[in-house]
Coordinates of C-alpha atoms in Angstrom, one line a residue:
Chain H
X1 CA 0.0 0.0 0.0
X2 CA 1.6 3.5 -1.0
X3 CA 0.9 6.1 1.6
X4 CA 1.2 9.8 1.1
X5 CA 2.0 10.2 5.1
X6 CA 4.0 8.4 7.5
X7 CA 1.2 6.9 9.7
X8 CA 1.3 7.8 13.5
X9 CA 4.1 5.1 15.1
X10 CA 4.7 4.0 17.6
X11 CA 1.3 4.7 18.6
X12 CA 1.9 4.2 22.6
X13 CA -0.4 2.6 25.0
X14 CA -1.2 5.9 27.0
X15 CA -2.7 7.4 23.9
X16 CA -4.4 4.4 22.2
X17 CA -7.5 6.0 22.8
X18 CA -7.2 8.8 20.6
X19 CA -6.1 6.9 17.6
X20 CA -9.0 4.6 18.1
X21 CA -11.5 7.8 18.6
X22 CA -10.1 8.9 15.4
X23 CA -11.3 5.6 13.0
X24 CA -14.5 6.0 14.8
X25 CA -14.6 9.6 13.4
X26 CA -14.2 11.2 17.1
X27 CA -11.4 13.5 18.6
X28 CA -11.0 12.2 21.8
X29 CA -9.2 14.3 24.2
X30 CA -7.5 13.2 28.0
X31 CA -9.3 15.3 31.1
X32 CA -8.5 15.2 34.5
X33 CA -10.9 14.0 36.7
X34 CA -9.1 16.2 39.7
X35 CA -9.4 19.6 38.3
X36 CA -11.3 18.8 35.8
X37 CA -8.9 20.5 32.8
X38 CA -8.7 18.8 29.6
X39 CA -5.4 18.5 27.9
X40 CA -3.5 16.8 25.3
X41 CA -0.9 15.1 24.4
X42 CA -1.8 12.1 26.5
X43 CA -0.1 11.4 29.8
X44 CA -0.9 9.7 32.5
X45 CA -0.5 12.3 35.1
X46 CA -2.1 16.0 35.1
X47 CA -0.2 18.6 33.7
X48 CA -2.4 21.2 36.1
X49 CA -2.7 19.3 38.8
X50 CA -0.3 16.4 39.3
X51 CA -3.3 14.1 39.9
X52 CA -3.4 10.8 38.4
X53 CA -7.4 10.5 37.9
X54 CA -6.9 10.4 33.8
X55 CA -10.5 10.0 31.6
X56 CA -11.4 10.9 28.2
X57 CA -13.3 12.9 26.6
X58 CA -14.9 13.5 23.1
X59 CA -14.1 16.9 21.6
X60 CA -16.4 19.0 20.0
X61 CA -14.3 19.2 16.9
X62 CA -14.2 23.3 16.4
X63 CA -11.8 25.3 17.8
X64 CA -9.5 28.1 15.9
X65 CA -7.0 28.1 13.9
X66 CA -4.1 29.7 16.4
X67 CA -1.1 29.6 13.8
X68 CA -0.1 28.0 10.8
X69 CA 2.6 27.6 7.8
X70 CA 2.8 27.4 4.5
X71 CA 5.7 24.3 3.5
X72 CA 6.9 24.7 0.4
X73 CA 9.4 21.4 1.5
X74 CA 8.9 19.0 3.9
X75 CA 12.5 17.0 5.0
X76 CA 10.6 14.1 5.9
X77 CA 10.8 11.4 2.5
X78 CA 7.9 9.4 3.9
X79 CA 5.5 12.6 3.1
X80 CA 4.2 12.7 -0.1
X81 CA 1.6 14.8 0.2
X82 CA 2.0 17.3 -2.8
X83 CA 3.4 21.0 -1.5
X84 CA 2.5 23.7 -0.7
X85 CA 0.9 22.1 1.9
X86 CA -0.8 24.6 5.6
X87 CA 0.7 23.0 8.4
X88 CA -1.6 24.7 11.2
X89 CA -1.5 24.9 15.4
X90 CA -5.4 24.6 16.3
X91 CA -6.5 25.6 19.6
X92 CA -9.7 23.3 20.3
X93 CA -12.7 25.0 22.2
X94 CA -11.8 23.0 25.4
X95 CA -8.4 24.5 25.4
X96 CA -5.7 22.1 24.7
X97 CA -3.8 22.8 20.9
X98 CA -2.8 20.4 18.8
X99 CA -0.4 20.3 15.1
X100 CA -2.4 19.3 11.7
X101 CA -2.8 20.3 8.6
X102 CA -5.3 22.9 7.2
X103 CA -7.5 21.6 4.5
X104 CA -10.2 23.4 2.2
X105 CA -8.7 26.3 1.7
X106 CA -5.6 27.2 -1.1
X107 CA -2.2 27.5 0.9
X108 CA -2.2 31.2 0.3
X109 CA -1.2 33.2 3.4
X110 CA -3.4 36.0 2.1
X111 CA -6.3 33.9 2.6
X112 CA -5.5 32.4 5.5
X113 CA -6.1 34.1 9.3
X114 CA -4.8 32.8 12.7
X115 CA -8.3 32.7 15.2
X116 CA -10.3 31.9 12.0
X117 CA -12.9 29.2 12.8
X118 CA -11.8 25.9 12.1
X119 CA -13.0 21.9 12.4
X120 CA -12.3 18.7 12.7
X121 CA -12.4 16.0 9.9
X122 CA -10.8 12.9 9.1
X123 CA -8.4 11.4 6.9
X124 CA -8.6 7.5 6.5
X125 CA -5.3 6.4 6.0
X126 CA -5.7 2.6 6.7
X127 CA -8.1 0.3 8.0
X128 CA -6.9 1.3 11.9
X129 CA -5.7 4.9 11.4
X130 CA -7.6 7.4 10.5
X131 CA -6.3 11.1 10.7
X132 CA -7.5 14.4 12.4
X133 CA -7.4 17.2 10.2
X134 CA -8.6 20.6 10.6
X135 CA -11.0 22.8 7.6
X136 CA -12.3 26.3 8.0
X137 CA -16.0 26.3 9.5
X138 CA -18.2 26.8 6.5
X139 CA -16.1 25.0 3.7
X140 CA -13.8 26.3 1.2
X141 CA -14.2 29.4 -0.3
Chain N
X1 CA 20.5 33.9 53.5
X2 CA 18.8 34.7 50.8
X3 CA 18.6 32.9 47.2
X4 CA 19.7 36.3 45.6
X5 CA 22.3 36.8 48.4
X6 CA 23.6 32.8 47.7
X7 CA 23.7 33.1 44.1
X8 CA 25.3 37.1 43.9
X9 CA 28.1 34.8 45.7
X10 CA 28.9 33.2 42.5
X11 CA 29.0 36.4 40.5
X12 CA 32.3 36.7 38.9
X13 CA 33.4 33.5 41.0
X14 CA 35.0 32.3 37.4
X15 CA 36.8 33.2 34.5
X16 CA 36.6 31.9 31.2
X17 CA 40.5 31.5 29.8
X18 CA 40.6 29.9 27.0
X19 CA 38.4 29.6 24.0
X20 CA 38.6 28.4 20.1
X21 CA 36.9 26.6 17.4
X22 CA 37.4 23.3 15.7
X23 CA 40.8 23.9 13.0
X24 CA 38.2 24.6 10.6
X25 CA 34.3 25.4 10.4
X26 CA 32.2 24.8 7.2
X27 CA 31.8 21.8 5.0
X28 CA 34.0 19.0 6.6
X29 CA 32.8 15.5 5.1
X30 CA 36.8 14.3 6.5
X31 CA 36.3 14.9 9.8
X32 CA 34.2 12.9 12.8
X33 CA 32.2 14.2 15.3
X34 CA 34.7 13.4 17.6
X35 CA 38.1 15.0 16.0
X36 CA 35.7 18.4 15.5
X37 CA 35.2 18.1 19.7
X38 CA 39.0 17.3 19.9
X39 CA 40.4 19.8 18.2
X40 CA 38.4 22.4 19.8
X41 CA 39.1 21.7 23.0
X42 CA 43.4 21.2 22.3
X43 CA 42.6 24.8 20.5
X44 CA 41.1 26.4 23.6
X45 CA 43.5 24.5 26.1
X46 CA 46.2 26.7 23.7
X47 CA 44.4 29.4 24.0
X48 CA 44.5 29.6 27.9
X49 CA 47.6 28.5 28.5
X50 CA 46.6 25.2 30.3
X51 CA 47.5 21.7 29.3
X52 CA 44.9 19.4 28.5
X53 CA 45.7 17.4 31.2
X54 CA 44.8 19.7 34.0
X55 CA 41.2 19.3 33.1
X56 CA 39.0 17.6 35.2
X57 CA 35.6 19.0 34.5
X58 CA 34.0 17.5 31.0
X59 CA 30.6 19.4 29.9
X60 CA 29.3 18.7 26.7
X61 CA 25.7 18.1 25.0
X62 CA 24.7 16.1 21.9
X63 CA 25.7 12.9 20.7
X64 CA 28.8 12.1 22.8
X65 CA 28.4 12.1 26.4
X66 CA 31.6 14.1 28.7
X67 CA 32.7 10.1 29.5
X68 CA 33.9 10.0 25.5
X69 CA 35.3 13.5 25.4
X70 CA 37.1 12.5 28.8
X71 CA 38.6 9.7 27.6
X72 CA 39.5 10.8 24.2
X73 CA 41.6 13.5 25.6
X74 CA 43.0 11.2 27.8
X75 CA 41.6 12.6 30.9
X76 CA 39.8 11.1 33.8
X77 CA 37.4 13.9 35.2
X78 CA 36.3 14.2 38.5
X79 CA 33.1 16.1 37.3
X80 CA 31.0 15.8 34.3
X81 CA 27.8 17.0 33.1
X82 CA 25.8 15.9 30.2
X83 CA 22.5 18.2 30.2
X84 CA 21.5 18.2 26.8
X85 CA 18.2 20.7 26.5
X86 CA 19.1 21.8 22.8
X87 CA 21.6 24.1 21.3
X88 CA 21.9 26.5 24.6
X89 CA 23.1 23.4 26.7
X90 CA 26.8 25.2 26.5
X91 CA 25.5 28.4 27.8
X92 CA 23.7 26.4 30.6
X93 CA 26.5 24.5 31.3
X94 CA 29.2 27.5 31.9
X95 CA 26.7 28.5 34.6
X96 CA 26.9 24.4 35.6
X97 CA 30.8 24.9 35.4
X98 CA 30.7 28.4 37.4
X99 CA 28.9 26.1 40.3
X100 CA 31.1 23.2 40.3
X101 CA 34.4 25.6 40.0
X102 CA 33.2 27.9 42.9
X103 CA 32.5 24.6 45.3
X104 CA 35.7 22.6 44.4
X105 CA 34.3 19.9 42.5
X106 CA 36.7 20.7 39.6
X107 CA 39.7 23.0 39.1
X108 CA 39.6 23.5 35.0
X109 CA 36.1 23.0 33.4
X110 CA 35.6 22.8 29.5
X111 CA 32.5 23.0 27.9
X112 CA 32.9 21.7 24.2
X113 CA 31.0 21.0 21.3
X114 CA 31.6 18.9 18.2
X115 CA 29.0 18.4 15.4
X116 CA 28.9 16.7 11.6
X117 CA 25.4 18.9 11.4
X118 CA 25.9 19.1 7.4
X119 CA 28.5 16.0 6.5
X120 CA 26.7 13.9 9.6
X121 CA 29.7 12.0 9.9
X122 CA 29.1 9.8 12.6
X123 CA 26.1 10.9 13.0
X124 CA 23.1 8.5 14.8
X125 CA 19.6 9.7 14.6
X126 CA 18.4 7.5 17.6
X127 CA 16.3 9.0 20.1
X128 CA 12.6 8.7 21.4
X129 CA 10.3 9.8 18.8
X130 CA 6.8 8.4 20.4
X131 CA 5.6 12.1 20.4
X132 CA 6.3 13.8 17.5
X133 CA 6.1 10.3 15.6
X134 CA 2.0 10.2 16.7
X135 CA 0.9 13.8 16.5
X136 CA 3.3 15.6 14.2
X137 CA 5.1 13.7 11.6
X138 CA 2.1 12.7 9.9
X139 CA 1.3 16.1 9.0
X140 CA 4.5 16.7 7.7
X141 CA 6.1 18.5 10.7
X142 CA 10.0 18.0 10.9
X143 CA 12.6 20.3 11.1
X144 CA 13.1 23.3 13.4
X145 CA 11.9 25.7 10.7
X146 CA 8.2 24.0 10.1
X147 CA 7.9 24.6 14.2
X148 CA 9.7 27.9 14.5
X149 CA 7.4 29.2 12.1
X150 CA 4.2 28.7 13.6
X151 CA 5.6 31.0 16.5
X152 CA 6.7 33.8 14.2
X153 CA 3.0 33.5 11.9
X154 CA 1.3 34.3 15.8
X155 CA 4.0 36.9 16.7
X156 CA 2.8 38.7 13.2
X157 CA -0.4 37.7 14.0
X158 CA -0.4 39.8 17.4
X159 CA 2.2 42.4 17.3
X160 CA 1.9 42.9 13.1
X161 CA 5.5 42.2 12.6
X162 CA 6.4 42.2 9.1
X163 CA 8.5 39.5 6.5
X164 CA 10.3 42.7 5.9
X165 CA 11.2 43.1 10.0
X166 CA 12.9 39.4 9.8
X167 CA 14.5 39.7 6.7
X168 CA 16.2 43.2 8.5
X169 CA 17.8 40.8 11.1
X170 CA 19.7 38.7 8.4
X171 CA 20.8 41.6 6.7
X172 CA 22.2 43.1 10.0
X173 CA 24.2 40.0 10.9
X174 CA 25.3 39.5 7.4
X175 CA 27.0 42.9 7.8
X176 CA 28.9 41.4 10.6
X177 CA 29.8 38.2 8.6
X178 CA 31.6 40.4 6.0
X179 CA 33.7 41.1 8.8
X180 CA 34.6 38.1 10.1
X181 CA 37.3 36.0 7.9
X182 CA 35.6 32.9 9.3
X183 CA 32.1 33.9 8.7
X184 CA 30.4 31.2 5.8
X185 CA 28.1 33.6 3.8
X186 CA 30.5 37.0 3.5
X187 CA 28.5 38.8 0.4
X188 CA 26.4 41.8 0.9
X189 CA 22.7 40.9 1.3
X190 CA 19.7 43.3 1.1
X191 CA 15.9 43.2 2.4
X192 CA 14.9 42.4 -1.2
X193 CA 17.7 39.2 -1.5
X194 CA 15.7 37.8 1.9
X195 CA 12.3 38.4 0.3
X196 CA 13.2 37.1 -3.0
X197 CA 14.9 33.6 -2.2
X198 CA 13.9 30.3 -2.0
X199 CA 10.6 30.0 -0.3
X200 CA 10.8 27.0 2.3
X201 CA 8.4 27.2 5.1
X202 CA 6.5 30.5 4.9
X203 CA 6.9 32.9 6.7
X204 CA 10.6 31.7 6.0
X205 CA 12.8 31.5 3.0
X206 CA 15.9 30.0 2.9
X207 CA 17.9 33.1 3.7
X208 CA 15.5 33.5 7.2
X209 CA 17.1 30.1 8.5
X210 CA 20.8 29.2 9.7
X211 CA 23.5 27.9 8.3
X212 CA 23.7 24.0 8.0
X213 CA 27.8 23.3 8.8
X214 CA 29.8 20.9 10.8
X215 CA 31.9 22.9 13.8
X216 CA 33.3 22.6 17.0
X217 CA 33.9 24.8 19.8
X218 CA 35.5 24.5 23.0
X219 CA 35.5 27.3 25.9
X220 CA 37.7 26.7 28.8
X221 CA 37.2 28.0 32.6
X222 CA 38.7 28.1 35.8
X223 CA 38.3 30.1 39.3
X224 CA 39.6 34.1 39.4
X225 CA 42.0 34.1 41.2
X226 CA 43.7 30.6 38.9
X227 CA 42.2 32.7 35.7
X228 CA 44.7 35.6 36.6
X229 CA 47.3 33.4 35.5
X230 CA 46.2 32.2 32.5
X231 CA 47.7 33.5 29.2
X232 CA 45.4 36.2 28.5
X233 CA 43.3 38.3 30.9
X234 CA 39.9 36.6 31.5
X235 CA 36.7 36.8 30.4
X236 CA 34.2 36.8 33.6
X237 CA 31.1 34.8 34.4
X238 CA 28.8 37.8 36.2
X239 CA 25.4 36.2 35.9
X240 CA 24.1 32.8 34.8
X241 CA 21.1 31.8 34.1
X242 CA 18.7 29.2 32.3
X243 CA 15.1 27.8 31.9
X244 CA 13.3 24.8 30.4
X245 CA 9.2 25.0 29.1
X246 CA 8.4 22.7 27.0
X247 CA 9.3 20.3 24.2
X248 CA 6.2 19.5 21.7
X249 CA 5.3 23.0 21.0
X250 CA 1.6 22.6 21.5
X251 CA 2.3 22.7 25.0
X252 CA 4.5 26.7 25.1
X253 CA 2.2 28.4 27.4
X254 CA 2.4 31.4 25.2
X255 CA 3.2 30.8 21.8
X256 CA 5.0 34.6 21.1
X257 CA 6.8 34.9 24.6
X258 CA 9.5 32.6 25.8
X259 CA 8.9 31.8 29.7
X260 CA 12.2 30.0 29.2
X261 CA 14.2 32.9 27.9
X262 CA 12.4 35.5 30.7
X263 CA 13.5 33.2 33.7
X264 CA 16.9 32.5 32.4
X265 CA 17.7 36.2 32.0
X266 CA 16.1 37.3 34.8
X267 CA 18.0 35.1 37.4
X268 CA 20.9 36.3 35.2
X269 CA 20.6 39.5 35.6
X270 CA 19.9 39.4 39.4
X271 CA 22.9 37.6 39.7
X272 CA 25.2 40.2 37.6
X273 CA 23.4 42.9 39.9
X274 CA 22.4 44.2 36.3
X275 CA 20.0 45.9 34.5
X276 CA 18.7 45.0 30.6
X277 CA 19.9 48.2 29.5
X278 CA 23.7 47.7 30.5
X279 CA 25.3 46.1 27.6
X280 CA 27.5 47.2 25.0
X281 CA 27.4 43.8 23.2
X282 CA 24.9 41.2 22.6
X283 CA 25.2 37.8 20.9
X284 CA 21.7 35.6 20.6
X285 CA 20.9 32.1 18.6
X286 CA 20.1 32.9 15.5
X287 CA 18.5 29.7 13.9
X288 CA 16.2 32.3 12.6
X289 CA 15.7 35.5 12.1
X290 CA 12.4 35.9 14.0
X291 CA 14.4 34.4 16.9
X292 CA 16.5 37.3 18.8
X293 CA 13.8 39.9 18.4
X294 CA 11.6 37.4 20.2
X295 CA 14.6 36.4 22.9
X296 CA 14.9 40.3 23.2
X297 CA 11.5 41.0 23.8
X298 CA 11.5 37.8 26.5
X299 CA 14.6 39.4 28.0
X300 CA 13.1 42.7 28.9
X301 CA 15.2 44.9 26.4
X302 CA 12.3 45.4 24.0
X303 CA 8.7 45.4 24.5
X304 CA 6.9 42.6 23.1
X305 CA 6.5 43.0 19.4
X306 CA 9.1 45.2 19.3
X307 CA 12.3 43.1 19.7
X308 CA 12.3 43.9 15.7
X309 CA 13.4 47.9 15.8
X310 CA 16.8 46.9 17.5
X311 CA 17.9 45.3 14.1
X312 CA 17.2 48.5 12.2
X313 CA 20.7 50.5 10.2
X314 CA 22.4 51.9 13.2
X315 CA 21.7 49.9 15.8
X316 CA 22.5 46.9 15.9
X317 CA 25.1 46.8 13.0
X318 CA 28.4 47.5 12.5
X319 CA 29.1 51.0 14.1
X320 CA 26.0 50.8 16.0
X321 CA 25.2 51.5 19.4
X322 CA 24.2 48.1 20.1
X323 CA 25.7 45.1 18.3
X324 CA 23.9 42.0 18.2
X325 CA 25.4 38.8 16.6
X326 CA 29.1 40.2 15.6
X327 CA 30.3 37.0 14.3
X328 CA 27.9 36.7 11.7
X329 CA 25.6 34.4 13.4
X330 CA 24.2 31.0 12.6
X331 CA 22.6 32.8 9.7
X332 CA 25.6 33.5 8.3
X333 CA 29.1 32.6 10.6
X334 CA 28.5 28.8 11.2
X335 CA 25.7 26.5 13.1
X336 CA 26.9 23.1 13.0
X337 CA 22.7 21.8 14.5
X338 CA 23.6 22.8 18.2
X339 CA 24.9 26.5 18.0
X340 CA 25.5 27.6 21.7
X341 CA 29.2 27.6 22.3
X342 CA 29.8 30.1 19.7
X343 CA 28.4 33.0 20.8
X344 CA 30.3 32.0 24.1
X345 CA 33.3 32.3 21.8
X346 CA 33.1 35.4 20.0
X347 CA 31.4 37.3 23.6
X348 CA 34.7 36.3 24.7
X349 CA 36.7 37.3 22.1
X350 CA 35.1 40.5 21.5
X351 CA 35.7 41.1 25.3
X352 CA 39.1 40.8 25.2
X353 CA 39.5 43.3 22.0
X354 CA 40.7 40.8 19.8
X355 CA 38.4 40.8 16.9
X356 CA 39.7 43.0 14.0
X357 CA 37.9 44.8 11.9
X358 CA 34.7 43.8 13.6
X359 CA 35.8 44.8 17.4
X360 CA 33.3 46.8 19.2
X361 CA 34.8 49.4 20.9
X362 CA 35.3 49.2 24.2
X363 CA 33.3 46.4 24.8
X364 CA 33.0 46.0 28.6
X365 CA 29.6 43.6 29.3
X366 CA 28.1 41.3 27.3
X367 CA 24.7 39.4 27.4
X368 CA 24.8 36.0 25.7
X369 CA 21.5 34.4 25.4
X370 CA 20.3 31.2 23.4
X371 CA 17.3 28.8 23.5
X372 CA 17.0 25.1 22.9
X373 CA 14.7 23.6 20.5
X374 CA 12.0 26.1 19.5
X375 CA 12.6 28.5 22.9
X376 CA 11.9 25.4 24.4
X377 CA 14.7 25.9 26.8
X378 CA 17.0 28.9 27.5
X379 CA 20.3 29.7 29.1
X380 CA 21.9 33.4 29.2
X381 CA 25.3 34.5 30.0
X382 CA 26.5 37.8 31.7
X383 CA 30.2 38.2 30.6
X384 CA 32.5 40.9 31.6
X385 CA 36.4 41.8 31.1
X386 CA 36.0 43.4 34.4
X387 CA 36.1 40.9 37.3
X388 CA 35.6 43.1 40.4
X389 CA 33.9 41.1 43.3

């Protein structure tokens, strides 16, 4: 099977959840049952609060888009994906921010804003692994 | 007593004596790793007037850890330290060094740095990618620049800082690297050159990112009143200082101000007894050009969004009343992957009046300030030619 991406590896026991959220089409996201804080990346102590009362959560999927790039080259071979590709930093409603790719839109920085409305969709790369990608709220344009 | 009281106490405690690069910087596909270290550190030793057997403190960061530098000099140190943050670990560890120098734990310290960053001779990619492997390299992240720019999009985002305002800082340095016979990239550049080459990650072109080169450096200290002795007159540790945040950038509390940078410089400059505005000389890691207008603006010289006006004609270049990044820079001088010891090197040099056509007059202090990964970490130096305690 030719991928355009390198799939997510090694996808580690603390943050199995997530990746299986994803192939069922939901961003799941780790809360603390303490303080009651979501965050991300997956650990299995608070970040906040030091407690280790871990759950998850599912995400509402929109957040905004709080910075992004343009690549023109990317130095990793196993991405194929045809450049210019938006590389973005999206801060999710709940809080926590996490790296993707903005889709549905040209990779123009003139058309592109940081804070502009964004949302989750997914990218099936493989039977197990489906991706989380981010598109501006309302479609392209 | 207090923590300021404890750590004023270390304040010009130590000297740096002896400092040098590798026999050559640049493109060096015949040399290891290890010989780049080597040399630097046989090169500084010369420099200070201390035999490379008198050391007994190894500090280095990267792929070798201080037990291979020990024994390839053929030394068996009774202190070593391995902290490897990114490329500021050197500036961490002459504040590391100033500590285990003031207490005894070691007599001659070198801090040293040896790196195939554009050959990668001996170079081993190994370390633990679980991270970035799930949540970033399948969307193509990789590479300091398609991280560091994320933080410069938000800084223009917030403060309206322009392509134009980076591409300034390259052009400043770059009049610095004319001056320096061992500067890489020595040809006059303008705004328009930055603007108009290569695009890579926007908001960066080729020209806003470092130098890919393979280098070593080596900086050699020991305690005053042993540094008075040395060959020339030393350089002095006044304030040291350093910080740590974050790693994955998703999790920098705020993505246009480094925490890292402010608490390094502040503890610094508390323990120099010094204020932001009292240098005559500044050298900060220059991976890329939005970098030291940020590290300024985290440092308390500049507002925030305004780190940028220090690079402007006049200021910060040749002739100016503030020079930043004399050597040339990583954008244009060297940056071998971990850049930190050099602008340990030329602060140094510059301090002691030997730099040539690019010497700034009368240089008396100097702030020296670098981050790790993408301001991830943070260590800053206050460096003085006058060592009153």
């Amino acid at each position: 099977m030719d991928l355009e991406r390198p799939l997510p590896t090694p996808i580690t026991p603390e943050c199995r959840p997530y990746w299986e959220g994803a192939r069922e089409g939901k961003l799941m996201i780790t809360k603390c049952r303490a303080c009651g804080k979501p965050f991300m990346y997956p650990r299995v102590s608070c970040p906040f609060c030091a407690s280790r009362d871990i759950g998850w959560v599912q995400a509402s999927g929109r957040g905004r888009l709080f910075s992004f790039e343009i690549a023109h080259q990317i130095l990793n071979k196993a991405f194929k994906v045809k450049t210019p590709v938006v590389l973005a930093m999206v801060e999710l409603e709940e809080g926590p921010r996490l790296l993707s790719n903005l889709v549905g839109i040209a990779p123009d920085p003139k058309q592109i804003r940081c804070d502009m409305p964004v949302e989750v969709c997914f990218e099936k790369l493989t039977d197990e692994i489906s991706l989380p990608m981010f598109r501006p709220v309302g479609g392209a344009r | 007593m207090s923590d300021l009281a404890r750590m004023r106490e270390l304040s010009n405690a130590v000297g740096i004596v002896g400092v040098d690069e590798s026999d050559e910087i640049g493109t060096l596909p015949g040399k290891s790793q290890l010989t780049l270290h080597v040399e630097a550190i046989t090169n500084a030793a010369r420099d200070a007037g201390i035999k490379v057997s008198e050391i007994d403190g190894v500090f280095t960061a990267g792929q070798h850890s201080p037990a291979t530098i020990g024994e390839a000099i053929g030394v068996v140190p009774r202190y070593v330290d391995g902290t490897t943050v990114g490329g500021c670990s050197f500036i961490i560890m002459v504040g590391h060094a100033m500590v285990a120098l003031y207490h005894g734990l070691c007599d001659v310290a070198v801090v040293c740095h040896g790196e195939s960053g554009r050959s990668g001779v001996g170079v081993s990619p190994r370390r633990d990618t679980a991270l970035p492997g799930q949540f970033e390299f399948p969307y193509g992240f990789g590479g300091a620049p398609t991280y560091f720019g994320l933080i410069t999009t938000r800084h223009m985002h917030e403060y309206g800082t322009t392509l134009e305002q980076w591409a300034q800082v390259a052009v400043s340095t770059r009049k610095w690297a004319a001056l320096n016979p061992k500067a890489r990239n020595r040809e006059p550049l303008t705004v328009k050159d930055v603007l108009d080459s290569r695009p890579v990650v926007w908001p960066f072109n080729i020209l806003n990112i470092c130098l890919v080169t393979d280098a070593g450096g080596a900086v050699i200290l020991t305690r005053a009143d042993r540094a008075k002795d040395c060959a020339k007159k030393p350089v002095y540790v006044r304030g040291a200082g350093e910080g740590s945040e974050h790693v994955m950038l998703t999790q920098m509390r705020n993505l246009t101000f480094s925490e890292a940078t402010q608490r390094s410089g502040a503890k610094a400059f508390a323990m120099a007894g010094v204020k932001s505005t009292d240098f005559d000389h500044i050298m900060l890691y220059d991976a890329f050009t939005s970098g030291p207008p940020l590290m300024l603006e985290a440092l308390g010289l500049a507002k925030r969004g305004e780190g940028v006006h220090f690079f402007a004609e006049g200021r910060s270049t040749p002739g100016g009343k503030l020079p930043i990044n004399t050597n040339g820079g990583g954008l244009s001088y060297t940056h071998s992957g971990m850049y930190g010891i050099f602008p340990i090197i030329e602060a140094t040099r510059q301090l002691r009046g030997e730099c040539g056509a690019r010497q700034v007059p009368n240089a008396r202090m100097s702030l020296v300030n670098g981050m790790g990964g993408m301001l991830s970490a943070a260590g800053t130096l206050v460096l003085s030619n006058e060592g009153s305690r």
